[in-house]
């Protein structure tokens, strides 16, 4: 109807509102808008629920045909505590025949690129670039993973330990190496401190997920074999080739039928299409649903469209994707229980996520990329007044509440809390972070920051103003940072912030021209850190003067021509 209006009389002044009446709407594919669906500055288009907050759009199928498990072979594999309590459902009878990729860690690939590539404009693009590299390497697209939800909550895929981690006893790979004094082994062969791994010997599709060498990057592996007597696990290739494995690091087993040993746990026999589930409450007490739709709302090459007041939930991938669009807004929406991000904004300009509640995401909250780094043209994208919490359920590192890269983006008046890694990760110049409150993040890592950005001499003009960071420390009370300006991050201003019980509030890792002034530090072990890692004789010297000397010859540093306008 909107397209008809545009092609005949044109949109009326004041625009058009599409009202969705109360109810729950199940979709198997995203609702998509493109160029033909654009509004204008005088005739914007709004899609909204009425009354606000009464419409739920979900990307799931309800599962009802549950049966008690009676197969003797399956019962024998189950933990004794689970027998008689686990139910099964045939997903194929629902038309669900694809279950997603449990191995692909886009966040890990993005992070590894981040630590290898000078082009910070691309380094944190995460989803899109990591997926492209995965396709190039394997010839297969990344398939968003299915999840199970019950009574509106994500259920945990079967694992052991149910909370926390077990540990590597000894890394046993043939090839030894060391990184700044830390010894490791290249190949994925190691002994475990626990006898529990003996139970996993005959498991189909057994996985392990862990922090294998560094405590700021997670990767998932398939188990190739287990020596039960020696408690030795051999992983299938490819190994964790960015770093390797070392003694004492932590991991857990995943996707194991024999480890359905507590209410809520589930797994899928992918050969038979059977879903096994130990419900935490009687099945009739709530809705059991599996995610099927790869997202819920997509806006591409459009403009002046607002999505307002919806509940988005239970979808694979990202709930709302905005790409190459201008002046589009997601306002007053509640987003929960999606596998990846709540909202992504790629390219375009002046798109805003405002007043949204985002929780329970498998990845991050909001991801924004935009602006022109060569010409220093700001994108104008912003996240404002949002509550983003309990995110990064699946991808535990580098899936922050807000990820922003490019030029001239803003995060303002947001509340972010409870996450295993960072609250905000950013790349590029001329960003603004103001009046945000952040607490209880970095809970599973050490060398990370509540707000983190780095590895570029050209990340300049970033402003951190009047933020409140409190109660932040790393795993088991270990080290982490509040505002972490890593590896050459330069030219930032950190002013008027309050830090309360933050392990190390401000960290400046080798950059230049950073101003830290008029901040308040309360009950913090160390207020401020500054190092000269790029100076001759220090560990990062090879990335300092030699790289700058080369840049003087080529005229290019960190992907930009720094001696030409507008940088000069």
Coordinates of C-alpha atoms in Angstrom, one line a residue:
X1 CA 0.0 0.0 0.0
X2 CA 2.9 2.4 0.8
X3 CA 4.5 1.6 -2.5
X4 CA 1.2 2.4 -4.2
X5 CA 0.9 5.7 -2.5
X6 CA 4.5 6.6 -3.5
X7 CA 3.9 5.7 -7.2
X8 CA 0.6 7.6 -7.4
X9 CA 0.1 10.7 -5.3
X10 CA 3.2 10.4 -3.2
X11 CA 3.4 10.0 0.5
X12 CA 1.4 12.6 2.5
X13 CA 3.2 15.3 4.5
X14 CA 3.8 14.0 8.0
X15 CA 4.3 10.5 6.7
X16 CA 2.7 7.1 7.2
X17 CA 2.3 4.9 10.2
X18 CA 1.8 1.1 10.0
X19 CA 0.1 -0.1 13.2
X20 CA 0.4 -3.7 14.3
X21 CA -2.2 -4.9 16.7
X22 CA -1.6 -6.9 19.9
X23 CA -0.5 -10.5 19.5
X24 CA 2.3 -12.9 18.9
X25 CA 3.5 -13.2 15.4
X26 CA 5.8 -16.2 14.4
X27 CA 7.9 -15.7 11.3
X28 CA 10.2 -18.1 9.5
X29 CA 12.1 -15.3 7.7
X30 CA 12.8 -11.6 8.3
X31 CA 10.4 -8.8 7.3
X32 CA 12.4 -6.9 4.7
X33 CA 12.3 -3.3 3.5
X34 CA 14.3 -1.8 0.7
X35 CA 14.6 1.4 -1.4
X36 CA 11.0 1.3 -2.6
X37 CA 9.9 1.4 1.1
X38 CA 11.8 4.6 2.0
X39 CA 10.2 7.6 3.5
X40 CA 11.6 11.2 3.4
X41 CA 12.4 13.9 5.9
X42 CA 8.9 15.4 5.5
X43 CA 7.1 12.0 5.1
X44 CA 8.8 9.5 7.4
X45 CA 7.4 6.0 7.8
X46 CA 6.8 4.4 11.2
X47 CA 6.1 0.7 11.9
X48 CA 4.9 0.4 15.5
X49 CA 2.9 -1.8 17.8
X50 CA -0.3 -0.5 19.3
X51 CA -0.5 -0.2 22.2
X52 CA 3.3 0.0 22.5
X53 CA 4.9 -3.2 23.9
X54 CA 1.9 -5.5 23.1
X55 CA 3.3 -7.0 19.9
X56 CA 5.8 -9.8 19.9
X57 CA 7.5 -10.8 16.7
X58 CA 9.4 -14.0 17.1
X59 CA 11.4 -16.2 14.7
X60 CA 10.6 -19.6 16.3
X61 CA 8.5 -22.7 16.0
X62 CA 6.6 -24.0 19.0
X63 CA 7.5 -27.5 20.0
X64 CA 4.6 -29.5 21.4
X65 CA 4.9 -33.2 20.4
X66 CA 7.1 -34.2 23.3
X67 CA 7.6 -37.9 24.2
X68 CA 9.4 -39.5 27.1
X69 CA 12.8 -41.1 26.0
X70 CA 12.4 -44.8 25.8
X71 CA 15.3 -45.8 23.5
X72 CA 17.5 -48.1 25.7
X73 CA 20.7 -46.9 23.9
X74 CA 19.8 -43.3 24.7
X75 CA 18.8 -44.0 28.3
X76 CA 22.0 -45.8 28.8
X77 CA 24.0 -42.7 27.6
X78 CA 22.0 -40.4 29.9
X79 CA 23.2 -39.5 33.3
X80 CA 21.4 -41.6 35.9
X81 CA 19.9 -38.5 37.4
X82 CA 18.2 -37.6 34.1
X83 CA 16.6 -40.9 33.2
X84 CA 12.8 -40.5 33.2
X85 CA 13.1 -36.7 33.2
X86 CA 14.3 -36.2 29.6
X87 CA 11.9 -35.8 26.7
X88 CA 12.4 -35.9 23.0
X89 CA 10.8 -34.2 20.0
X90 CA 11.2 -34.9 16.3
X91 CA 12.2 -31.6 14.8
X92 CA 11.8 -32.9 11.2
X93 CA 8.1 -33.2 11.8
X94 CA 8.1 -29.4 12.4
X95 CA 9.9 -28.9 9.1
X96 CA 13.1 -28.0 11.0
X97 CA 16.0 -29.8 9.3
X98 CA 18.9 -27.4 9.7
X99 CA 20.4 -26.9 13.2
X100 CA 23.2 -24.4 12.6
X101 CA 26.9 -24.2 13.1
X102 CA 28.2 -24.7 16.6
X103 CA 31.9 -24.5 15.7
X104 CA 32.2 -21.2 13.8
X105 CA 33.3 -18.5 16.2
X106 CA 33.0 -15.3 14.2
X107 CA 34.0 -13.3 17.3
X108 CA 37.2 -15.2 17.6
X109 CA 38.0 -14.6 13.9
X110 CA 37.2 -10.9 14.2
X111 CA 39.4 -10.7 17.3
X112 CA 42.3 -12.5 15.6
X113 CA 42.1 -10.1 12.7
X114 CA 42.0 -7.3 15.2
X115 CA 45.4 -8.3 16.6
X116 CA 46.9 -8.9 13.1
X117 CA 45.7 -6.2 10.9
X118 CA 46.5 -2.5 10.9
X119 CA 43.3 -1.6 9.2
X120 CA 41.2 -0.8 12.2
X121 CA 38.3 0.3 10.1
X122 CA 37.8 -3.4 9.2
X123 CA 39.3 -5.1 12.1
X124 CA 36.3 -5.1 14.4
X125 CA 33.6 -5.7 11.7
X126 CA 33.2 -9.1 13.2
X127 CA 30.1 -10.7 11.7
X128 CA 30.3 -9.8 8.0
X129 CA 34.1 -10.1 7.5
X130 CA 34.5 -13.3 9.6
X131 CA 31.6 -14.9 7.7
X132 CA 33.2 -13.9 4.4
X133 CA 36.5 -15.5 5.5
X134 CA 34.7 -18.6 6.6
X135 CA 33.1 -19.0 3.2
X136 CA 36.4 -18.4 1.4
X137 CA 38.2 -21.0 3.6
X138 CA 35.5 -23.7 3.7
X139 CA 33.3 -23.0 0.7
X140 CA 30.2 -23.1 3.0
X141 CA 28.1 -20.2 4.4
X142 CA 27.9 -19.7 8.1
X143 CA 24.6 -21.2 9.2
X144 CA 23.1 -19.5 12.2
X145 CA 22.7 -21.9 15.1
X146 CA 19.3 -23.1 16.4
X147 CA 18.5 -22.5 20.1
X148 CA 15.9 -23.8 22.5
X149 CA 13.8 -21.5 24.7
X150 CA 11.4 -22.4 27.4
X151 CA 9.2 -20.1 29.4
X152 CA 10.8 -17.2 27.6
X153 CA 14.4 -18.1 28.7
X154 CA 17.3 -19.6 26.7
X155 CA 18.0 -23.1 27.8
X156 CA 21.7 -24.2 28.1
X157 CA 23.1 -26.6 25.6
X158 CA 24.3 -29.7 27.5
X159 CA 27.8 -29.1 29.0
X160 CA 30.1 -30.0 31.8
X161 CA 30.9 -28.4 34.1
X162 CA 27.4 -26.9 34.3
X163 CA 29.0 -23.7 35.6
X164 CA 32.5 -22.6 35.3
X165 CA 35.3 -24.6 33.8
X166 CA 37.6 -27.6 34.0
X167 CA 41.3 -27.2 33.2
X168 CA 44.1 -28.4 31.0
X169 CA 46.6 -30.4 33.1
X170 CA 49.4 -30.6 30.5
X171 CA 49.5 -29.3 26.9
X172 CA 51.0 -32.3 25.0
X173 CA 51.4 -31.1 21.4
X174 CA 54.7 -31.8 19.6
X175 CA 55.6 -28.2 18.7
X176 CA 56.6 -26.0 21.6
X177 CA 56.7 -22.2 21.5
X178 CA 56.6 -19.2 23.9
X179 CA 55.0 -15.8 23.7
X180 CA 56.6 -13.2 26.0
X181 CA 57.6 -16.0 28.4
X182 CA 54.4 -18.0 28.3
X183 CA 55.2 -21.6 27.1
X184 CA 52.7 -23.4 24.9
X185 CA 52.1 -26.1 22.3
X186 CA 50.8 -25.6 18.8
X187 CA 48.8 -28.8 18.5
X188 CA 45.5 -29.5 20.2
X189 CA 46.4 -32.4 22.4
X190 CA 46.2 -32.1 26.2
X191 CA 45.4 -34.0 29.4
X192 CA 42.6 -32.9 31.6
X193 CA 42.6 -32.6 35.4
X194 CA 39.2 -34.3 35.7
X195 CA 38.2 -38.0 35.1
X196 CA 34.9 -36.8 33.8
X197 CA 36.1 -36.7 30.3
X198 CA 36.1 -40.5 30.3
X199 CA 32.3 -40.3 29.9
X200 CA 32.6 -38.5 26.5
X201 CA 34.3 -41.3 24.6
X202 CA 31.3 -42.4 22.5
X203 CA 29.6 -39.1 22.1
X204 CA 28.5 -37.8 18.7
X205 CA 29.6 -34.3 17.8
X206 CA 31.4 -33.8 21.1
X207 CA 32.8 -30.2 21.4
X208 CA 35.0 -28.3 23.8
X209 CA 34.9 -24.5 24.2
X210 CA 37.7 -22.8 26.1
X211 CA 40.3 -20.2 26.6
X212 CA 43.2 -22.1 25.2
X213 CA 46.3 -19.9 25.5
X214 CA 45.2 -16.3 26.2
X215 CA 42.4 -15.4 28.6
X216 CA 40.9 -12.9 26.1
X217 CA 39.9 -15.2 23.3
X218 CA 37.6 -18.2 23.2
X219 CA 37.4 -20.9 20.5
X220 CA 35.3 -24.0 20.0
X221 CA 36.8 -27.3 18.8
X222 CA 35.5 -30.7 17.8
X223 CA 36.9 -33.6 19.8
X224 CA 38.6 -36.1 17.5
X225 CA 39.5 -38.8 20.2
X226 CA 39.8 -39.3 23.9
X227 CA 42.2 -41.6 25.8
X228 CA 40.1 -42.3 28.9
X229 CA 42.9 -43.9 30.9
X230 CA 45.3 -40.9 30.5
X231 CA 42.5 -38.3 30.3
X232 CA 44.0 -37.1 27.0
X233 CA 41.8 -35.2 24.6
X234 CA 42.9 -34.8 20.9
X235 CA 41.1 -32.1 19.0
X236 CA 40.2 -32.2 15.3
X237 CA 41.9 -29.7 13.1
X238 CA 42.1 -26.8 12.5
X239 CA 43.8 -26.2 15.8
X240 CA 43.8 -22.9 17.7
X241 CA 46.5 -21.7 15.3
X242 CA 46.6 -18.1 16.4
X243 CA 48.0 -19.0 19.8
X244 CA 48.0 -22.7 20.7
X245 CA 47.5 -24.4 24.1
X246 CA 49.1 -24.1 27.5
X247 CA 49.0 -25.8 30.9
X248 CA 46.3 -24.7 33.3
X249 CA 43.9 -23.0 30.8
X250 CA 40.2 -23.5 31.2
X251 CA 37.5 -25.1 29.1
X252 CA 34.2 -27.0 29.2
X253 CA 32.7 -29.9 27.3
X254 CA 29.7 -29.0 25.1
X255 CA 26.9 -30.7 23.1
X256 CA 27.1 -34.0 25.0
X257 CA 24.1 -36.3 25.5
X258 CA 25.7 -37.9 28.5
X259 CA 26.0 -34.5 30.2
X260 CA 22.2 -33.7 30.2
X261 CA 22.4 -33.9 34.0
X262 CA 20.5 -30.8 35.2
X263 CA 17.1 -29.2 34.4
X264 CA 17.1 -27.0 31.3
X265 CA 19.9 -28.8 29.4
X266 CA 19.3 -30.0 25.9
X267 CA 21.0 -31.3 22.7
X268 CA 20.1 -32.5 19.2
X269 CA 21.0 -35.8 17.6
X270 CA 21.6 -34.2 14.2
X271 CA 21.5 -37.5 12.3
X272 CA 18.0 -38.3 13.5
X273 CA 16.7 -34.8 14.0
X274 CA 15.8 -35.6 17.6
X275 CA 15.8 -32.9 20.3
X276 CA 16.4 -34.1 23.8
X277 CA 15.4 -31.8 26.7
X278 CA 15.2 -31.9 30.5
X279 CA 12.5 -29.3 31.2
X280 CA 13.1 -27.2 34.3
X281 CA 9.3 -27.1 34.9
X282 CA 6.5 -29.2 33.5
X283 CA 6.2 -28.9 29.8
X284 CA 2.6 -27.7 30.0
X285 CA 3.7 -24.8 32.2
X286 CA 5.2 -22.8 29.4
X287 CA 6.1 -22.6 25.7
X288 CA 9.0 -24.6 24.3
X289 CA 10.3 -23.1 21.1
X290 CA 13.2 -23.5 18.7
X291 CA 14.6 -20.6 16.7
X292 CA 14.3 -20.9 12.9
X293 CA 14.2 -17.4 11.3
X294 CA 17.6 -15.8 10.4
X295 CA 16.6 -12.5 11.9
X296 CA 13.3 -10.6 12.2
X297 CA 13.5 -7.1 10.6
X298 CA 15.8 -6.0 7.7
X299 CA 16.2 -2.5 6.3
X300 CA 18.5 -2.3 3.2
X301 CA 19.2 0.8 1.0
X302 CA 16.3 2.6 2.6
X303 CA 15.8 5.8 4.6
X304 CA 13.5 7.6 7.1
X305 CA 12.0 4.4 8.6
X306 CA 11.4 4.0 12.3
X307 CA 10.6 0.6 14.0
X308 CA 9.0 1.3 17.3
X309 CA 7.6 -0.5 20.4
X310 CA 8.0 -4.1 19.4
X311 CA 9.2 -7.1 21.3
X312 CA 11.6 -9.1 19.1
X313 CA 12.7 -12.5 20.3
X314 CA 13.7 -16.1 19.7
X315 CA 15.5 -15.9 16.3
X316 CA 18.7 -17.1 14.9
X317 CA 21.2 -14.5 13.9
X318 CA 20.5 -10.8 14.5
X319 CA 17.0 -9.4 15.3
X320 CA 17.1 -6.1 13.4
X321 CA 19.7 -5.4 10.6
X322 CA 20.1 -2.0 9.0
X323 CA 22.4 -1.8 6.0
X324 CA 23.3 1.1 3.7
X325 CA 20.4 3.1 5.0
X326 CA 20.0 6.7 6.2
X327 CA 18.0 8.2 9.2
X328 CA 16.5 5.0 10.3
X329 CA 15.6 4.4 13.9
X330 CA 14.9 1.5 16.3
X331 CA 13.1 3.0 19.2
X332 CA 11.5 1.6 22.4
X333 CA 11.9 -2.0 21.4
X334 CA 12.6 -5.0 23.7
X335 CA 15.0 -7.6 22.1
X336 CA 15.9 -10.8 23.8
X337 CA 16.9 -14.4 23.1
X338 CA 18.5 -14.0 19.7
X339 CA 21.6 -15.9 18.7
X340 CA 23.8 -13.0 17.6
X341 CA 23.2 -9.2 18.0
X342 CA 20.1 -7.3 18.9
X343 CA 20.7 -4.6 16.2
X344 CA 23.4 -4.1 13.5
X345 CA 23.9 -1.0 11.5
X346 CA 26.3 -1.2 8.6
X347 CA 27.3 1.9 6.5
X348 CA 24.7 4.6 5.7
X349 CA 24.4 7.6 8.1
X350 CA 22.4 9.0 11.0
X351 CA 20.8 5.7 12.2
X352 CA 19.9 5.5 15.9
X353 CA 19.0 2.8 18.4
X354 CA 17.2 4.6 21.3
X355 CA 15.4 3.5 24.4
X356 CA 15.7 -0.2 23.8
X357 CA 16.1 -3.1 26.2
X358 CA 18.4 -5.8 24.9
X359 CA 19.2 -8.9 26.8
X360 CA 20.0 -12.6 26.5
X361 CA 21.7 -12.3 23.2
X362 CA 24.1 -15.0 22.1
X363 CA 26.4 -12.3 20.8
X364 CA 26.4 -8.6 21.5
X365 CA 23.8 -5.8 21.9
X366 CA 24.3 -3.3 19.1
X367 CA 26.9 -3.2 16.3
X368 CA 27.5 -0.1 14.3
X369 CA 29.9 0.6 11.5
X370 CA 30.0 3.7 9.3
X371 CA 31.7 6.9 8.2
X372 CA 34.6 7.5 5.9
X373 CA 38.0 7.1 7.6
X374 CA 40.0 8.5 4.6
X375 CA 38.0 11.8 4.5
X376 CA 37.1 11.8 8.3
X377 CA 33.4 12.1 7.5
X378 CA 31.3 11.1 10.6
X379 CA 28.5 8.5 10.2
X380 CA 26.2 10.0 12.8
X381 CA 25.1 6.5 14.0
X382 CA 24.3 6.4 17.7
X383 CA 23.1 4.2 20.6
X384 CA 21.2 6.2 23.2
X385 CA 19.4 5.5 26.5
X386 CA 19.5 1.7 26.0
X387 CA 19.7 -1.0 28.7
X388 CA 21.9 -3.8 27.4
X389 CA 22.7 -6.7 29.8
X390 CA 23.5 -10.4 30.2
X391 CA 24.8 -10.6 26.6
X392 CA 27.5 -12.8 24.9
X393 CA 25.9 -16.1 25.9
X394 CA 27.4 -18.0 23.0
X395 CA 30.4 -15.9 21.8
X396 CA 32.1 -15.1 25.1
X397 CA 34.7 -12.6 23.9
X398 CA 34.6 -9.6 21.6
X399 CA 30.9 -9.6 21.5
X400 CA 30.3 -6.4 23.5
X401 CA 27.1 -4.6 24.4
X402 CA 28.0 -1.9 21.9
X403 CA 30.6 -2.5 19.1
X404 CA 31.3 0.6 17.0
X405 CA 33.9 1.1 14.2
X406 CA 34.4 3.8 11.6
X407 CA 34.2 7.5 12.2
X408 CA 32.0 9.7 14.4
X409 CA 29.7 7.3 16.2
X410 CA 28.2 7.9 19.6
X411 CA 27.2 5.8 22.7
X412 CA 25.3 8.0 25.2
X413 CA 23.3 7.5 28.4
X414 CA 23.3 3.7 28.2
X415 CA 23.3 1.1 31.0
X416 CA 25.5 -2.0 30.3
X417 CA 26.2 -4.8 32.7
X418 CA 26.8 -8.5 33.3
X419 CA 28.9 -9.9 30.6
X420 CA 32.0 -12.2 30.3
X421 CA 34.0 -9.7 28.3
X422 CA 33.8 -6.0 27.3
X423 CA 30.8 -3.7 27.5
X424 CA 32.0 -1.5 24.6
X425 CA 34.6 -2.2 21.9
X426 CA 35.4 0.4 19.3
X427 CA 37.8 1.3 16.4
X428 CA 38.4 4.5 14.6
X429 CA 38.5 8.3 15.3
X430 CA 36.0 11.0 16.5
X431 CA 33.7 8.8 18.6
X432 CA 31.9 10.0 21.7
X433 CA 31.1 8.0 24.8
X434 CA 29.2 10.0 27.4
X435 CA 27.0 9.4 30.5
X436 CA 27.1 5.6 30.2
X437 CA 26.9 3.4 33.3
X438 CA 28.8 0.1 33.2
X439 CA 29.2 -2.6 35.9
X440 CA 29.9 -6.3 36.3
X441 CA 31.6 -6.9 33.0
X442 CA 34.9 -8.6 32.1
X443 CA 33.8 -11.4 34.4
X444 CA 35.4 -14.2 32.5
X445 CA 38.6 -12.6 31.1
X446 CA 41.6 -10.7 32.3
X447 CA 43.5 -8.7 29.6
X448 CA 40.4 -6.8 28.6
X449 CA 38.5 -3.5 29.3
X450 CA 35.0 -2.5 30.1
X451 CA 35.6 0.0 27.2
X452 CA 38.3 -1.2 24.8
X453 CA 39.9 0.0 21.6
X454 CA 43.3 -0.1 20.1
X455 CA 46.0 -1.0 17.6
X456 CA 46.0 2.2 15.5
X457 CA 48.0 5.4 15.8
X458 CA 45.1 7.1 13.9
X459 CA 42.4 6.5 16.5
X460 CA 42.2 10.1 17.5
X461 CA 39.7 12.5 18.8
X462 CA 37.7 10.0 20.8
X463 CA 35.9 11.5 23.8
X464 CA 35.1 9.7 27.1
X465 CA 33.0 12.1 29.1
X466 CA 31.1 11.7 32.4
X467 CA 30.8 7.9 32.4
X468 CA 30.2 5.9 35.6
X469 CA 32.2 2.6 35.7
X470 CA 31.9 0.5 38.9
X471 CA 32.4 -3.0 40.3
X472 CA 34.6 -4.3 37.5
X473 CA 37.3 -6.9 37.8
X474 CA 38.4 -9.9 35.8
X475 CA 37.9 -13.6 36.2
X476 CA 38.2 -14.7 39.9
X477 CA 38.9 -11.1 40.9
X478 CA 41.9 -10.8 38.5
X479 CA 43.1 -7.9 36.5
X480 CA 41.1 -6.0 33.9
X481 CA 40.7 -2.4 32.9
X482 CA 38.0 0.3 32.9
X483 CA 38.8 2.4 29.8
X484 CA 41.5 0.4 27.9
X485 CA 43.4 2.4 25.2
X486 CA 45.5 -0.5 23.8
X487 CA 48.5 -0.7 21.5
X488 CA 49.0 2.8 20.0
X489 CA 45.5 4.1 20.7
X490 CA 46.2 7.9 20.7
X491 CA 44.7 11.3 21.0
X492 CA 41.8 10.4 23.3
X493 CA 40.3 12.7 26.0
X494 CA 39.1 11.0 29.3
X495 CA 37.4 13.7 31.4
X496 CA 34.8 13.8 34.2
X497 CA 34.4 10.1 34.7
X498 CA 33.7 8.3 38.0
X499 CA 35.4 4.9 38.7
X500 CA 34.4 3.0 41.8
X501 CA 35.9 -0.4 42.6
X502 CA 37.4 -0.9 39.2
X503 CA 40.5 -3.1 39.1
X504 CA 42.4 -0.6 36.9
X505 CA 40.3 2.4 35.7
X506 CA 42.5 3.9 32.9
X507 CA 45.1 2.0 30.8
X508 CA 47.1 3.7 28.1
X509 CA 49.1 1.2 26.2
X510 CA 51.9 3.0 24.4
X511 CA 49.9 5.7 22.6
X512 CA 50.5 9.4 22.4
X513 CA 48.6 12.7 23.0
X514 CA 46.1 11.3 25.5
X515 CA 44.5 13.6 28.0
X516 CA 43.2 12.2 31.3
X517 CA 41.8 14.9 33.6
X518 CA 39.2 15.7 36.2
X519 CA 38.2 12.1 36.9
X520 CA 37.3 10.6 40.3
X521 CA 38.8 7.2 41.4
X522 CA 37.2 5.5 44.4
X523 CA 38.5 2.3 46.0
X524 CA 40.5 1.3 43.0
X525 CA 43.8 -0.7 43.4
X526 CA 45.5 1.4 40.8
X527 CA 44.0 4.5 39.1
X528 CA 46.1 4.8 36.0
X529 CA 48.6 2.9 33.9
X530 CA 50.9 4.3 31.1
X531 CA 53.6 2.4 29.4
X532 CA 56.2 3.0 26.6
X533 CA 55.9 -0.4 24.9
X534 CA 57.0 1.0 21.5
X535 CA 60.2 2.5 22.8
X536 CA 63.5 0.8 21.7
X537 CA 64.2 -2.3 23.8
X538 CA 60.6 -2.9 24.9
X539 CA 58.5 -5.8 23.8
X540 CA 56.5 -3.9 21.1
X541 CA 59.4 -1.9 19.7
X542 CA 59.1 -3.6 16.3
X543 CA 55.6 -2.1 15.9
X544 CA 56.8 1.4 16.9
X545 CA 59.6 3.3 15.2
X546 CA 60.2 0.8 12.4
X547 CA 56.5 1.0 11.4
X548 CA 56.4 4.8 11.6
X549 CA 59.6 5.1 9.6
X550 CA 58.0 2.9 6.9
X551 CA 54.9 5.1 7.1
X552 CA 57.0 8.2 6.4
X553 CA 58.2 6.5 3.2
X554 CA 54.8 5.3 2.0
X555 CA 52.7 8.1 3.4
X556 CA 50.2 5.5 4.8
X557 CA 49.8 4.6 8.5
X558 CA 47.1 2.3 9.7
X559 CA 45.3 2.5 6.4
X560 CA 45.1 6.3 6.1
X561 CA 47.3 9.0 4.4
X562 CA 48.3 10.8 7.5
X563 CA 50.3 13.6 5.9
X564 CA 47.5 14.7 3.6
X565 CA 44.2 16.5 4.3
X566 CA 42.2 16.0 6.4
X567 CA 44.7 14.2 8.7
X568 CA 47.5 16.7 8.2

